[in-house]
mmJSON file of the N, C-alpha and C atoms, coordinates in Angstrom:
{"data_MODEL":{"atom_site":{
"group_PDB":["ATOM","ATOM","ATOM","ATOM","ATOM","ATOM","ATOM","ATOM","ATOM","ATOM","ATOM","ATOM","ATOM","ATOM","ATOM","ATOM","ATOM","ATOM","ATOM","ATOM","ATOM","ATOM","ATOM","ATOM","ATOM","ATOM","ATOM","ATOM","ATOM","ATOM","ATOM","ATOM","ATOM","ATOM","ATOM","ATOM","ATOM","ATOM","ATOM","ATOM","ATOM","ATOM","ATOM","ATOM","ATOM","ATOM","ATOM","ATOM","ATOM","ATOM","ATOM","ATOM","ATOM","ATOM","ATOM","ATOM","ATOM","ATOM","ATOM","ATOM","ATOM","ATOM","ATOM","ATOM","ATOM","ATOM","ATOM","ATOM","ATOM","ATOM","ATOM","ATOM","ATOM","ATOM","ATOM","ATOM","ATOM","ATOM","ATOM","ATOM","ATOM","ATOM","ATOM","ATOM","ATOM","ATOM","ATOM","ATOM","ATOM","ATOM","ATOM","ATOM","ATOM","ATOM","ATOM","ATOM","ATOM","ATOM","ATOM","ATOM","ATOM","ATOM","ATOM","ATOM","ATOM","ATOM","ATOM","ATOM","ATOM","ATOM","ATOM","ATOM","ATOM","ATOM","ATOM","ATOM","ATOM","ATOM","ATOM","ATOM","ATOM","ATOM","ATOM","ATOM","ATOM","ATOM","ATOM","ATOM","ATOM","ATOM","ATOM","ATOM","ATOM","ATOM","ATOM","ATOM","ATOM","ATOM","ATOM","ATOM","ATOM","ATOM","ATOM","ATOM","ATOM","ATOM","ATOM","ATOM","ATOM","ATOM","ATOM","ATOM","ATOM","ATOM","ATOM","ATOM","ATOM","ATOM","ATOM","ATOM","ATOM","ATOM","ATOM","ATOM","ATOM","ATOM","ATOM","ATOM","ATOM","ATOM","ATOM","ATOM","ATOM","ATOM","ATOM","ATOM","ATOM","ATOM","ATOM","ATOM","ATOM","ATOM","ATOM","ATOM","ATOM","ATOM","ATOM","ATOM","ATOM","ATOM","ATOM","ATOM","ATOM","ATOM","ATOM","ATOM","ATOM","ATOM","ATOM","ATOM","ATOM","ATOM","ATOM","ATOM","ATOM","ATOM","ATOM"],
"id":[1,2,3,4,5,6,7,8,9,10,11,12,13,14,15,16,17,18,19,20,21,22,23,24,25,26,27,28,29,30,31,32,33,34,35,36,37,38,39,40,41,42,43,44,45,46,47,48,49,50,51,52,53,54,55,56,57,58,59,60,61,62,63,64,65,66,67,68,69,70,71,72,73,74,75,76,77,78,79,80,81,82,83,84,85,86,87,88,89,90,91,92,93,94,95,96,97,98,99,100,101,102,103,104,105,106,107,108,109,110,111,112,113,114,115,116,117,118,119,120,121,122,123,124,125,126,127,128,129,130,131,132,133,134,135,136,137,138,139,140,141,142,143,144,145,146,147,148,149,150,151,152,153,154,155,156,157,158,159,160,161,162,163,164,165,166,167,168,169,170,171,172,173,174,175,176,177,178,179,180,181,182,183,184,185,186,187,188,189,190,191,192,193,194,195,196,197,198,199,200,201,202,203,204,205,206,207],
"type_symbol":["N","C","C","N","C","C","N","C","C","N","C","C","N","C","C","N","C","C","N","C","C","N","C","C","N","C","C","N","C","C","N","C","C","N","C","C","N","C","C","N","C","C","N","C","C","N","C","C","N","C","C","N","C","C","N","C","C","N","C","C","N","C","C","N","C","C","N","C","C","N","C","C","N","C","C","N","C","C","N","C","C","N","C","C","N","C","C","N","C","C","N","C","C","N","C","C","N","C","C","N","C","C","N","C","C","N","C","C","N","C","C","N","C","C","N","C","C","N","C","C","N","C","C","N","C","C","N","C","C","N","C","C","N","C","C","N","C","C","N","C","C","N","C","C","N","C","C","N","C","C","N","C","C","N","C","C","N","C","C","N","C","C","N","C","C","N","C","C","N","C","C","N","C","C","N","C","C","N","C","C","N","C","C","N","C","C","N","C","C","N","C","C","N","C","C","N","C","C","N","C","C","N","C","C","N","C","C"],
"label_atom_id":["N","CA","C","N","CA","C","N","CA","C","N","CA","C","N","CA","C","N","CA","C","N","CA","C","N","CA","C","N","CA","C","N","CA","C","N","CA","C","N","CA","C","N","CA","C","N","CA","C","N","CA","C","N","CA","C","N","CA","C","N","CA","C","N","CA","C","N","CA","C","N","CA","C","N","CA","C","N","CA","C","N","CA","C","N","CA","C","N","CA","C","N","CA","C","N","CA","C","N","CA","C","N","CA","C","N","CA","C","N","CA","C","N","CA","C","N","CA","C","N","CA","C","N","CA","C","N","CA","C","N","CA","C","N","CA","C","N","CA","C","N","CA","C","N","CA","C","N","CA","C","N","CA","C","N","CA","C","N","CA","C","N","CA","C","N","CA","C","N","CA","C","N","CA","C","N","CA","C","N","CA","C","N","CA","C","N","CA","C","N","CA","C","N","CA","C","N","CA","C","N","CA","C","N","CA","C","N","CA","C","N","CA","C","N","CA","C","N","CA","C","N","CA","C","N","CA","C","N","CA","C","N","CA","C","N","CA","C","N","CA","C"],
"label_alt_id":[null,null,null,null,null,null,null,null,null,null,null,null,null,null,null,null,null,null,null,null,null,null,null,null,null,null,null,null,null,null,null,null,null,null,null,null,null,null,null,null,null,null,null,null,null,null,null,null,null,null,null,null,null,null,null,null,null,null,null,null,null,null,null,null,null,null,null,null,null,null,null,null,null,null,null,null,null,null,null,null,null,null,null,null,null,null,null,null,null,null,null,null,null,null,null,null,null,null,null,null,null,null,null,null,null,null,null,null,null,null,null,null,null,null,null,null,null,null,null,null,null,null,null,null,null,null,null,null,null,null,null,null,null,null,null,null,null,null,null,null,null,null,null,null,null,null,null,null,null,null,null,null,null,null,null,null,null,null,null,null,null,null,null,null,null,null,null,null,null,null,null,null,null,null,null,null,null,null,null,null,null,null,null,null,null,null,null,null,null,null,null,null,null,null,null,null,null,null,null,null,null,null,null,null,null,null,null],
"label_comp_id":["MET","MET","MET","LYS","LYS","LYS","GLU","GLU","GLU","GLU","GLU","GLU","LEU","LEU","LEU","ARG","ARG","ARG","PRO","PRO","PRO","LEU","LEU","LEU","LEU","LEU","LEU","LYS","LYS","LYS","LYS","LYS","LYS","PHE","PHE","PHE","LEU","LEU","LEU","VAL","VAL","VAL","PHE","PHE","PHE","ALA","ALA","ALA","LYS","LYS","LYS","ASN","ASN","ASN","ASN","ASN","ASN","LEU","LEU","LEU","THR","THR","THR","PHE","PHE","PHE","LYS","LYS","LYS","LYS","LYS","LYS","PRO","PRO","PRO","PRO","PRO","PRO","LYS","LYS","LYS","LEU","LEU","LEU","PHE","PHE","PHE","LEU","LEU","LEU","ARG","ARG","ARG","GLN","GLN","GLN","ASP","ASP","ASP","THR","THR","THR","ALA","ALA","ALA","ASN","ASN","ASN","GLN","GLN","GLN","LYS","LYS","LYS","SER","SER","SER","ILE","ILE","ILE","PHE","PHE","PHE","GLY","GLY","GLY","LYS","LYS","LYS","THR","THR","THR","ALA","ALA","ALA","HIS","HIS","HIS","TYR","TYR","TYR","ASP","ASP","ASP","PRO","PRO","PRO","HIS","HIS","HIS","GLN","GLN","GLN","SER","SER","SER","SER","SER","SER","ILE","ILE","ILE","THR","THR","THR","LEU","LEU","LEU","TYR","TYR","TYR","VAL","VAL","VAL","SER","SER","SER","GLY","GLY","GLY","ARG","ARG","ARG","HIS","HIS","HIS","PRO","PRO","PRO","LYS","LYS","LYS","ASP","ASP","ASP","ILE","ILE","ILE","MET","MET","MET","ARG","ARG","ARG","SER","SER","SER"],
"label_asym_id":["A","A","A","A","A","A","A","A","A","A","A","A","A","A","A","A","A","A","A","A","A","A","A","A","A","A","A","A","A","A","A","A","A","A","A","A","A","A","A","A","A","A","A","A","A","A","A","A","A","A","A","A","A","A","A","A","A","A","A","A","A","A","A","A","A","A","A","A","A","A","A","A","A","A","A","A","A","A","A","A","A","A","A","A","A","A","A","A","A","A","A","A","A","A","A","A","A","A","A","A","A","A","A","A","A","A","A","A","A","A","A","A","A","A","A","A","A","A","A","A","A","A","A","A","A","A","A","A","A","A","A","A","A","A","A","A","A","A","A","A","A","A","A","A","A","A","A","A","A","A","A","A","A","A","A","A","A","A","A","A","A","A","A","A","A","A","A","A","A","A","A","A","A","A","A","A","A","A","A","A","A","A","A","A","A","A","A","A","A","A","A","A","A","A","A","A","A","A","A","A","A","A","A","A","A","A","A"],
"label_entity_id":["1","1","1","1","1","1","1","1","1","1","1","1","1","1","1","1","1","1","1","1","1","1","1","1","1","1","1","1","1","1","1","1","1","1","1","1","1","1","1","1","1","1","1","1","1","1","1","1","1","1","1","1","1","1","1","1","1","1","1","1","1","1","1","1","1","1","1","1","1","1","1","1","1","1","1","1","1","1","1","1","1","1","1","1","1","1","1","1","1","1","1","1","1","1","1","1","1","1","1","1","1","1","1","1","1","1","1","1","1","1","1","1","1","1","1","1","1","1","1","1","1","1","1","1","1","1","1","1","1","1","1","1","1","1","1","1","1","1","1","1","1","1","1","1","1","1","1","1","1","1","1","1","1","1","1","1","1","1","1","1","1","1","1","1","1","1","1","1","1","1","1","1","1","1","1","1","1","1","1","1","1","1","1","1","1","1","1","1","1","1","1","1","1","1","1","1","1","1","1","1","1","1","1","1","1","1","1"],
"label_seq_id":[1,1,1,2,2,2,3,3,3,4,4,4,5,5,5,6,6,6,7,7,7,8,8,8,9,9,9,10,10,10,11,11,11,12,12,12,13,13,13,14,14,14,15,15,15,16,16,16,17,17,17,18,18,18,19,19,19,20,20,20,21,21,21,22,22,22,23,23,23,24,24,24,25,25,25,26,26,26,27,27,27,28,28,28,29,29,29,30,30,30,31,31,31,32,32,32,33,33,33,34,34,34,35,35,35,36,36,36,37,37,37,38,38,38,39,39,39,40,40,40,41,41,41,42,42,42,43,43,43,44,44,44,45,45,45,46,46,46,47,47,47,48,48,48,49,49,49,50,50,50,51,51,51,52,52,52,53,53,53,54,54,54,55,55,55,56,56,56,57,57,57,58,58,58,59,59,59,60,60,60,61,61,61,62,62,62,63,63,63,64,64,64,65,65,65,66,66,66,67,67,67,68,68,68,69,69,69],
"pdbx_PDB_ins_code":[null,null,null,null,null,null,null,null,null,null,null,null,null,null,null,null,null,null,null,null,null,null,null,null,null,null,null,null,null,null,null,null,null,null,null,null,null,null,null,null,null,null,null,null,null,null,null,null,null,null,null,null,null,null,null,null,null,null,null,null,null,null,null,null,null,null,null,null,null,null,null,null,null,null,null,null,null,null,null,null,null,null,null,null,null,null,null,null,null,null,null,null,null,null,null,null,null,null,null,null,null,null,null,null,null,null,null,null,null,null,null,null,null,null,null,null,null,null,null,null,null,null,null,null,null,null,null,null,null,null,null,null,null,null,null,null,null,null,null,null,null,null,null,null,null,null,null,null,null,null,null,null,null,null,null,null,null,null,null,null,null,null,null,null,null,null,null,null,null,null,null,null,null,null,null,null,null,null,null,null,null,null,null,null,null,null,null,null,null,null,null,null,null,null,null,null,null,null,null,null,null,null,null,null,null,null,null],
"Cartn_x":[-72.356,-70.989,-70.298,-70.617,-69.965,-70.137,-71.341,-71.605,-70.831,-70.569,-69.761,-68.296,-67.829,-66.426,-66.075,-66.996,-66.687,-66.075,-66.658,-66.03,-64.65,-64.457,-63.141,-62.105,-62.499,-61.58,-61.244,-62.204,-61.934,-60.903,-61.051,-60.07,-58.693,-58.674,-57.398,-56.737,-57.509,-56.928,-56.29,-56.913,-56.32,-55.0,-55.018,-53.804,-52.714,-53.06,-52.077,-51.515,-52.38,-51.917,-50.92,-51.194,-50.313,-49.011,-49.049,-47.87,-47.074,-47.694,-46.986,-46.615,-46.985,-46.639,-47.004,-48.117,-48.57,-49.477,-49.485,-50.207,-51.677,-51.968,-53.348,-53.771,-54.763,-55.197,-55.878,-55.753,-56.411,-57.924,-58.655,-60.093,-60.232,-61.242,-61.42,-62.787,-62.801,-64.041,-64.168,-65.366,-65.673,-66.535,-66.08,-66.772,-67.277,-68.559,-69.167,-68.98,-68.419,-68.195,-68.236,-69.399,-69.552,-68.779,-68.613,-67.814,-66.355,-65.835,-64.47,-64.33,-65.357,-65.348,-65.195,-65.789,-65.765,-64.436,-63.645,-62.371,-61.301,-60.592,-59.53,-58.418,-58.251,-57.255,-57.921,-59.073,-59.787,-58.99,-59.335,-58.656,-59.081,-58.162,-58.484,-58.555,-57.699,-57.677,-56.942,-57.146,-56.483,-56.189,-54.956,-54.579,-54.461,-55.094,-55.001,-54.228,-52.945,-52.136,-52.596,-53.212,-53.665,-54.844,-55.705,-56.863,-56.618,-55.463,-55.148,-56.309,-56.63,-57.755,-57.401,-58.06,-57.931,-59.323,-59.447,-60.692,-60.477,-61.321,-61.282,-62.443,-62.146,-63.18,-63.655,-64.953,-65.465,-66.344,-66.781,-67.706,-67.073,-67.736,-67.311,-66.039,-65.629,-64.378,-64.646,-63.807,-63.9,-63.404,-64.032,-63.6,-62.112,-61.506,-60.075,-59.221,-59.682,-58.957,-59.065,-60.239,-60.42,-59.513,-59.433,-58.577,-57.112,-56.68,-55.285,-55.003,-56.01,-55.815,-55.597],
"Cartn_y":[23.419,23.744,22.558,21.344,20.174,20.131,20.435,20.37,21.44,22.576,23.619,23.205,22.476,22.087,20.922,20.013,18.791,19.056,19.929,20.145,20.789,21.656,22.281,21.249,20.378,19.349,18.354,18.033,17.13,17.739,19.038,19.714,19.716,19.97,20.005,18.631,17.565,16.226,15.887,16.307,16.101,16.871,18.126,18.944,18.291,17.86,17.264,15.969,15.141,13.877,14.137,15.127,15.432,16.095,16.886,17.651,17.049,16.197,15.576,14.124,13.661,12.352,11.165,11.228,10.014,9.249,7.944,7.092,6.917,6.771,6.525,7.605,8.414,9.452,8.83,9.463,8.948,9.163,8.385,8.633,9.915,10.697,11.982,12.033,12.411,12.517,13.929,14.497,15.8,15.542,16.0,15.672,16.919,16.902,17.925,17.467,18.31,17.931,19.205,19.519,20.767,20.756,19.597,19.534,19.86,19.319,19.615,21.105,21.676,23.091,23.997,23.623,24.45,24.379,23.363,23.192,24.089,24.818,25.699,24.886,23.643,22.759,21.666,21.997,21.033,20.643,19.495,18.992,19.793,19.932,20.533,19.454,18.437,17.323,16.162,14.994,13.8,12.858,12.355,11.364,10.0,9.0,7.627,6.822,6.541,5.832,4.395,3.766,2.383,2.29,3.308,3.33,4.197,4.849,5.801,6.798,7.455,8.39,9.674,10.74,12.042,12.478,12.878,13.43,14.91,15.731,17.18,17.578,18.301,18.796,20.144,20.261,21.422,22.355,21.933,22.751,24.081,25.184,26.518,27.019,26.427,26.836,27.44,28.379,29.0,27.999,27.959,27.0,27.041,28.222,28.252,27.69,27.8,27.181,25.654,25.163,23.718,23.217,23.969,23.572,23.518,24.421,24.394,23.137,22.67,21.449,20.262],
"Cartn_z":[-10.038,-10.387,-11.053,-10.627,-11.213,-12.725,-13.187,-14.625,-15.396,-14.771,-15.42,-15.496,-14.488,-14.431,-15.355,-15.538,-16.294,-17.67,-18.524,-19.841,-19.742,-18.753,-18.574,-18.137,-17.228,-16.757,-17.858,-18.707,-19.829,-20.767,-21.073,-21.936,-21.276,-19.969,-19.259,-19.263,-19.092,-19.096,-20.44,-21.53,-22.855,-22.952,-22.518,-22.525,-21.67,-20.464,-19.554,-20.138,-20.702,-21.287,-22.411,-23.24,-24.365,-23.938,-22.877,-22.493,-21.34,-20.555,-19.434,-19.734,-20.877,-21.429,-20.534,-19.845,-19.167,-20.118,-19.968,-20.909,-20.561,-19.285,-18.87,-17.868,-18.22,-17.271,-16.056,-14.9,-13.697,-13.772,-12.982,-12.828,-12.024,-12.321,-11.667,-11.003,-9.731,-8.977,-8.419,-8.5,-7.912,-6.686,-5.535,-4.291,-3.578,-3.259,-2.415,-0.97,-0.116,1.281,2.127,2.672,3.414,4.729,5.36,6.589,6.277,5.186,4.753,4.424,3.806,3.423,4.642,5.754,6.964,7.71,7.441,8.135,7.519,8.351,7.85,7.18,7.604,6.999,6.166,5.58,4.746,3.513,2.967,1.773,0.544,-0.398,-1.691,-2.771,-2.631,-3.57,-2.917,-3.496,-2.976,-4.142,-4.205,-5.224,-4.566,-5.146,-4.664,-5.7,-5.441,-6.433,-6.681,-5.688,-5.85,-6.814,-6.802,-7.691,-8.927,-8.978,-10.037,-10.195,-9.074,-9.084,-8.336,-8.765,-8.115,-7.687,-6.434,-5.918,-5.693,-6.303,-6.12,-5.217,-4.169,-3.266,-3.795,-4.075,-4.796,-3.962,-2.802,-1.997,-1.603,-1.963,-1.557,-2.205,-3.32,-3.964,-5.326,-5.721,-7.037,-8.082,-9.27,-10.294,-10.624,-10.686,-11.032,-9.897,-8.666,-7.549,-7.646,-8.018,-8.196,-9.317,-10.415,-11.539,-11.12,-10.248,-9.774,-8.971,-8.249,-7.449,-8.348],
"occupancy":[1.0,1.0,1.0,1.0,1.0,1.0,1.0,1.0,1.0,1.0,1.0,1.0,1.0,1.0,1.0,1.0,1.0,1.0,1.0,1.0,1.0,1.0,1.0,1.0,1.0,1.0,1.0,1.0,1.0,1.0,1.0,1.0,1.0,1.0,1.0,1.0,1.0,1.0,1.0,1.0,1.0,1.0,1.0,1.0,1.0,1.0,1.0,1.0,1.0,1.0,1.0,1.0,1.0,1.0,1.0,1.0,1.0,1.0,1.0,1.0,1.0,1.0,1.0,1.0,1.0,1.0,1.0,1.0,1.0,1.0,1.0,1.0,1.0,1.0,1.0,1.0,1.0,1.0,1.0,1.0,1.0,1.0,1.0,1.0,1.0,1.0,1.0,1.0,1.0,1.0,1.0,1.0,1.0,1.0,1.0,1.0,1.0,1.0,1.0,1.0,1.0,1.0,1.0,1.0,1.0,1.0,1.0,1.0,1.0,1.0,1.0,1.0,1.0,1.0,1.0,1.0,1.0,1.0,1.0,1.0,1.0,1.0,1.0,1.0,1.0,1.0,1.0,1.0,1.0,1.0,1.0,1.0,1.0,1.0,1.0,1.0,1.0,1.0,1.0,1.0,1.0,1.0,1.0,1.0,1.0,1.0,1.0,1.0,1.0,1.0,1.0,1.0,1.0,1.0,1.0,1.0,1.0,1.0,1.0,1.0,1.0,1.0,1.0,1.0,1.0,1.0,1.0,1.0,1.0,1.0,1.0,1.0,1.0,1.0,1.0,1.0,1.0,1.0,1.0,1.0,1.0,1.0,1.0,1.0,1.0,1.0,1.0,1.0,1.0,1.0,1.0,1.0,1.0,1.0,1.0,1.0,1.0,1.0,1.0,1.0,1.0,1.0,1.0,1.0,1.0,1.0,1.0],
"B_iso_or_equiv":[0.0,0.0,0.0,0.0,0.0,0.0,0.0,0.0,0.0,0.0,0.0,0.0,0.0,0.0,0.0,0.0,0.0,0.0,0.0,0.0,0.0,0.0,0.0,0.0,0.0,0.0,0.0,0.0,0.0,0.0,0.0,0.0,0.0,0.0,0.0,0.0,0.0,0.0,0.0,0.0,0.0,0.0,0.0,0.0,0.0,0.0,0.0,0.0,0.0,0.0,0.0,0.0,0.0,0.0,0.0,0.0,0.0,0.0,0.0,0.0,0.0,0.0,0.0,0.0,0.0,0.0,0.0,0.0,0.0,0.0,0.0,0.0,0.0,0.0,0.0,0.0,0.0,0.0,0.0,0.0,0.0,0.0,0.0,0.0,0.0,0.0,0.0,0.0,0.0,0.0,0.0,0.0,0.0,0.0,0.0,0.0,0.0,0.0,0.0,0.0,0.0,0.0,0.0,0.0,0.0,0.0,0.0,0.0,0.0,0.0,0.0,0.0,0.0,0.0,0.0,0.0,0.0,0.0,0.0,0.0,0.0,0.0,0.0,0.0,0.0,0.0,0.0,0.0,0.0,0.0,0.0,0.0,0.0,0.0,0.0,0.0,0.0,0.0,0.0,0.0,0.0,0.0,0.0,0.0,0.0,0.0,0.0,0.0,0.0,0.0,0.0,0.0,0.0,0.0,0.0,0.0,0.0,0.0,0.0,0.0,0.0,0.0,0.0,0.0,0.0,0.0,0.0,0.0,0.0,0.0,0.0,0.0,0.0,0.0,0.0,0.0,0.0,0.0,0.0,0.0,0.0,0.0,0.0,0.0,0.0,0.0,0.0,0.0,0.0,0.0,0.0,0.0,0.0,0.0,0.0,0.0,0.0,0.0,0.0,0.0,0.0,0.0,0.0,0.0,0.0,0.0,0.0],
"pdbx_formal_charge":[null,null,null,null,null,null,null,null,null,null,null,null,null,null,null,null,null,null,null,null,null,null,null,null,null,null,null,null,null,null,null,null,null,null,null,null,null,null,null,null,null,null,null,null,null,null,null,null,null,null,null,null,null,null,null,null,null,null,null,null,null,null,null,null,null,null,null,null,null,null,null,null,null,null,null,null,null,null,null,null,null,null,null,null,null,null,null,null,null,null,null,null,null,null,null,null,null,null,null,null,null,null,null,null,null,null,null,null,null,null,null,null,null,null,null,null,null,null,null,null,null,null,null,null,null,null,null,null,null,null,null,null,null,null,null,null,null,null,null,null,null,null,null,null,null,null,null,null,null,null,null,null,null,null,null,null,null,null,null,null,null,null,null,null,null,null,null,null,null,null,null,null,null,null,null,null,null,null,null,null,null,null,null,null,null,null,null,null,null,null,null,null,null,null,null,null,null,null,null,null,null,null,null,null,null,null,null],
"auth_seq_id":[1,1,1,2,2,2,3,3,3,4,4,4,5,5,5,6,6,6,7,7,7,8,8,8,9,9,9,10,10,10,11,11,11,12,12,12,13,13,13,14,14,14,15,15,15,16,16,16,17,17,17,18,18,18,19,19,19,20,20,20,21,21,21,22,22,22,23,23,23,24,24,24,25,25,25,26,26,26,27,27,27,28,28,28,29,29,29,30,30,30,31,31,31,32,32,32,33,33,33,34,34,34,35,35,35,36,36,36,37,37,37,38,38,38,39,39,39,40,40,40,41,41,41,42,42,42,43,43,43,44,44,44,45,45,45,46,46,46,47,47,47,48,48,48,49,49,49,50,50,50,51,51,51,52,52,52,53,53,53,54,54,54,55,55,55,56,56,56,57,57,57,58,58,58,59,59,59,60,60,60,61,61,61,62,62,62,63,63,63,64,64,64,65,65,65,66,66,66,67,67,67,68,68,68,69,69,69],
"auth_comp_id":["MET","MET","MET","LYS","LYS","LYS","GLU","GLU","GLU","GLU","GLU","GLU","LEU","LEU","LEU","ARG","ARG","ARG","PRO","PRO","PRO","LEU","LEU","LEU","LEU","LEU","LEU","LYS","LYS","LYS","LYS","LYS","LYS","PHE","PHE","PHE","LEU","LEU","LEU","VAL","VAL","VAL","PHE","PHE","PHE","ALA","ALA","ALA","LYS","LYS","LYS","ASN","ASN","ASN","ASN","ASN","ASN","LEU","LEU","LEU","THR","THR","THR","PHE","PHE","PHE","LYS","LYS","LYS","LYS","LYS","LYS","PRO","PRO","PRO","PRO","PRO","PRO","LYS","LYS","LYS","LEU","LEU","LEU","PHE","PHE","PHE","LEU","LEU","LEU","ARG","ARG","ARG","GLN","GLN","GLN","ASP","ASP","ASP","THR","THR","THR","ALA","ALA","ALA","ASN","ASN","ASN","GLN","GLN","GLN","LYS","LYS","LYS","SER","SER","SER","ILE","ILE","ILE","PHE","PHE","PHE","GLY","GLY","GLY","LYS","LYS","LYS","THR","THR","THR","ALA","ALA","ALA","HIS","HIS","HIS","TYR","TYR","TYR","ASP","ASP","ASP","PRO","PRO","PRO","HIS","HIS","HIS","GLN","GLN","GLN","SER","SER","SER","SER","SER","SER","ILE","ILE","ILE","THR","THR","THR","LEU","LEU","LEU","TYR","TYR","TYR","VAL","VAL","VAL","SER","SER","SER","GLY","GLY","GLY","ARG","ARG","ARG","HIS","HIS","HIS","PRO","PRO","PRO","LYS","LYS","LYS","ASP","ASP","ASP","ILE","ILE","ILE","MET","MET","MET","ARG","ARG","ARG","SER","SER","SER"],
"auth_asym_id":["A","A","A","A","A","A","A","A","A","A","A","A","A","A","A","A","A","A","A","A","A","A","A","A","A","A","A","A","A","A","A","A","A","A","A","A","A","A","A","A","A","A","A","A","A","A","A","A","A","A","A","A","A","A","A","A","A","A","A","A","A","A","A","A","A","A","A","A","A","A","A","A","A","A","A","A","A","A","A","A","A","A","A","A","A","A","A","A","A","A","A","A","A","A","A","A","A","A","A","A","A","A","A","A","A","A","A","A","A","A","A","A","A","A","A","A","A","A","A","A","A","A","A","A","A","A","A","A","A","A","A","A","A","A","A","A","A","A","A","A","A","A","A","A","A","A","A","A","A","A","A","A","A","A","A","A","A","A","A","A","A","A","A","A","A","A","A","A","A","A","A","A","A","A","A","A","A","A","A","A","A","A","A","A","A","A","A","A","A","A","A","A","A","A","A","A","A","A","A","A","A","A","A","A","A","A","A"],
"auth_atom_id":["N","CA","C","N","CA","C","N","CA","C","N","CA","C","N","CA","C","N","CA","C","N","CA","C","N","CA","C","N","CA","C","N","CA","C","N","CA","C","N","CA","C","N","CA","C","N","CA","C","N","CA","C","N","CA","C","N","CA","C","N","CA","C","N","CA","C","N","CA","C","N","CA","C","N","CA","C","N","CA","C","N","CA","C","N","CA","C","N","CA","C","N","CA","C","N","CA","C","N","CA","C","N","CA","C","N","CA","C","N","CA","C","N","CA","C","N","CA","C","N","CA","C","N","CA","C","N","CA","C","N","CA","C","N","CA","C","N","CA","C","N","CA","C","N","CA","C","N","CA","C","N","CA","C","N","CA","C","N","CA","C","N","CA","C","N","CA","C","N","CA","C","N","CA","C","N","CA","C","N","CA","C","N","CA","C","N","CA","C","N","CA","C","N","CA","C","N","CA","C","N","CA","C","N","CA","C","N","CA","C","N","CA","C","N","CA","C","N","CA","C","N","CA","C","N","CA","C","N","CA","C","N","CA","C","N","CA","C","N","CA","C"],
"pdbx_PDB_model_num":[1,1,1,1,1,1,1,1,1,1,1,1,1,1,1,1,1,1,1,1,1,1,1,1,1,1,1,1,1,1,1,1,1,1,1,1,1,1,1,1,1,1,1,1,1,1,1,1,1,1,1,1,1,1,1,1,1,1,1,1,1,1,1,1,1,1,1,1,1,1,1,1,1,1,1,1,1,1,1,1,1,1,1,1,1,1,1,1,1,1,1,1,1,1,1,1,1,1,1,1,1,1,1,1,1,1,1,1,1,1,1,1,1,1,1,1,1,1,1,1,1,1,1,1,1,1,1,1,1,1,1,1,1,1,1,1,1,1,1,1,1,1,1,1,1,1,1,1,1,1,1,1,1,1,1,1,1,1,1,1,1,1,1,1,1,1,1,1,1,1,1,1,1,1,1,1,1,1,1,1,1,1,1,1,1,1,1,1,1,1,1,1,1,1,1,1,1,1,1,1,1,1,1,1,1,1,1]
}}}
């Protein structure tokens, strides 16, 4: 699934950069985490302002749900 998402996320980052007017896009990580997937209150995404990075949790999620995160 990661390989299917990468080109879509790249297109979205270009769109977001142009329309949200940020200068430097964050680093983006796709994380497989089956323990997180099993938790009813599992994480969907996490932003780390110190590293300027976003981690998307992808295990067991539909691609459009991941894109919303």
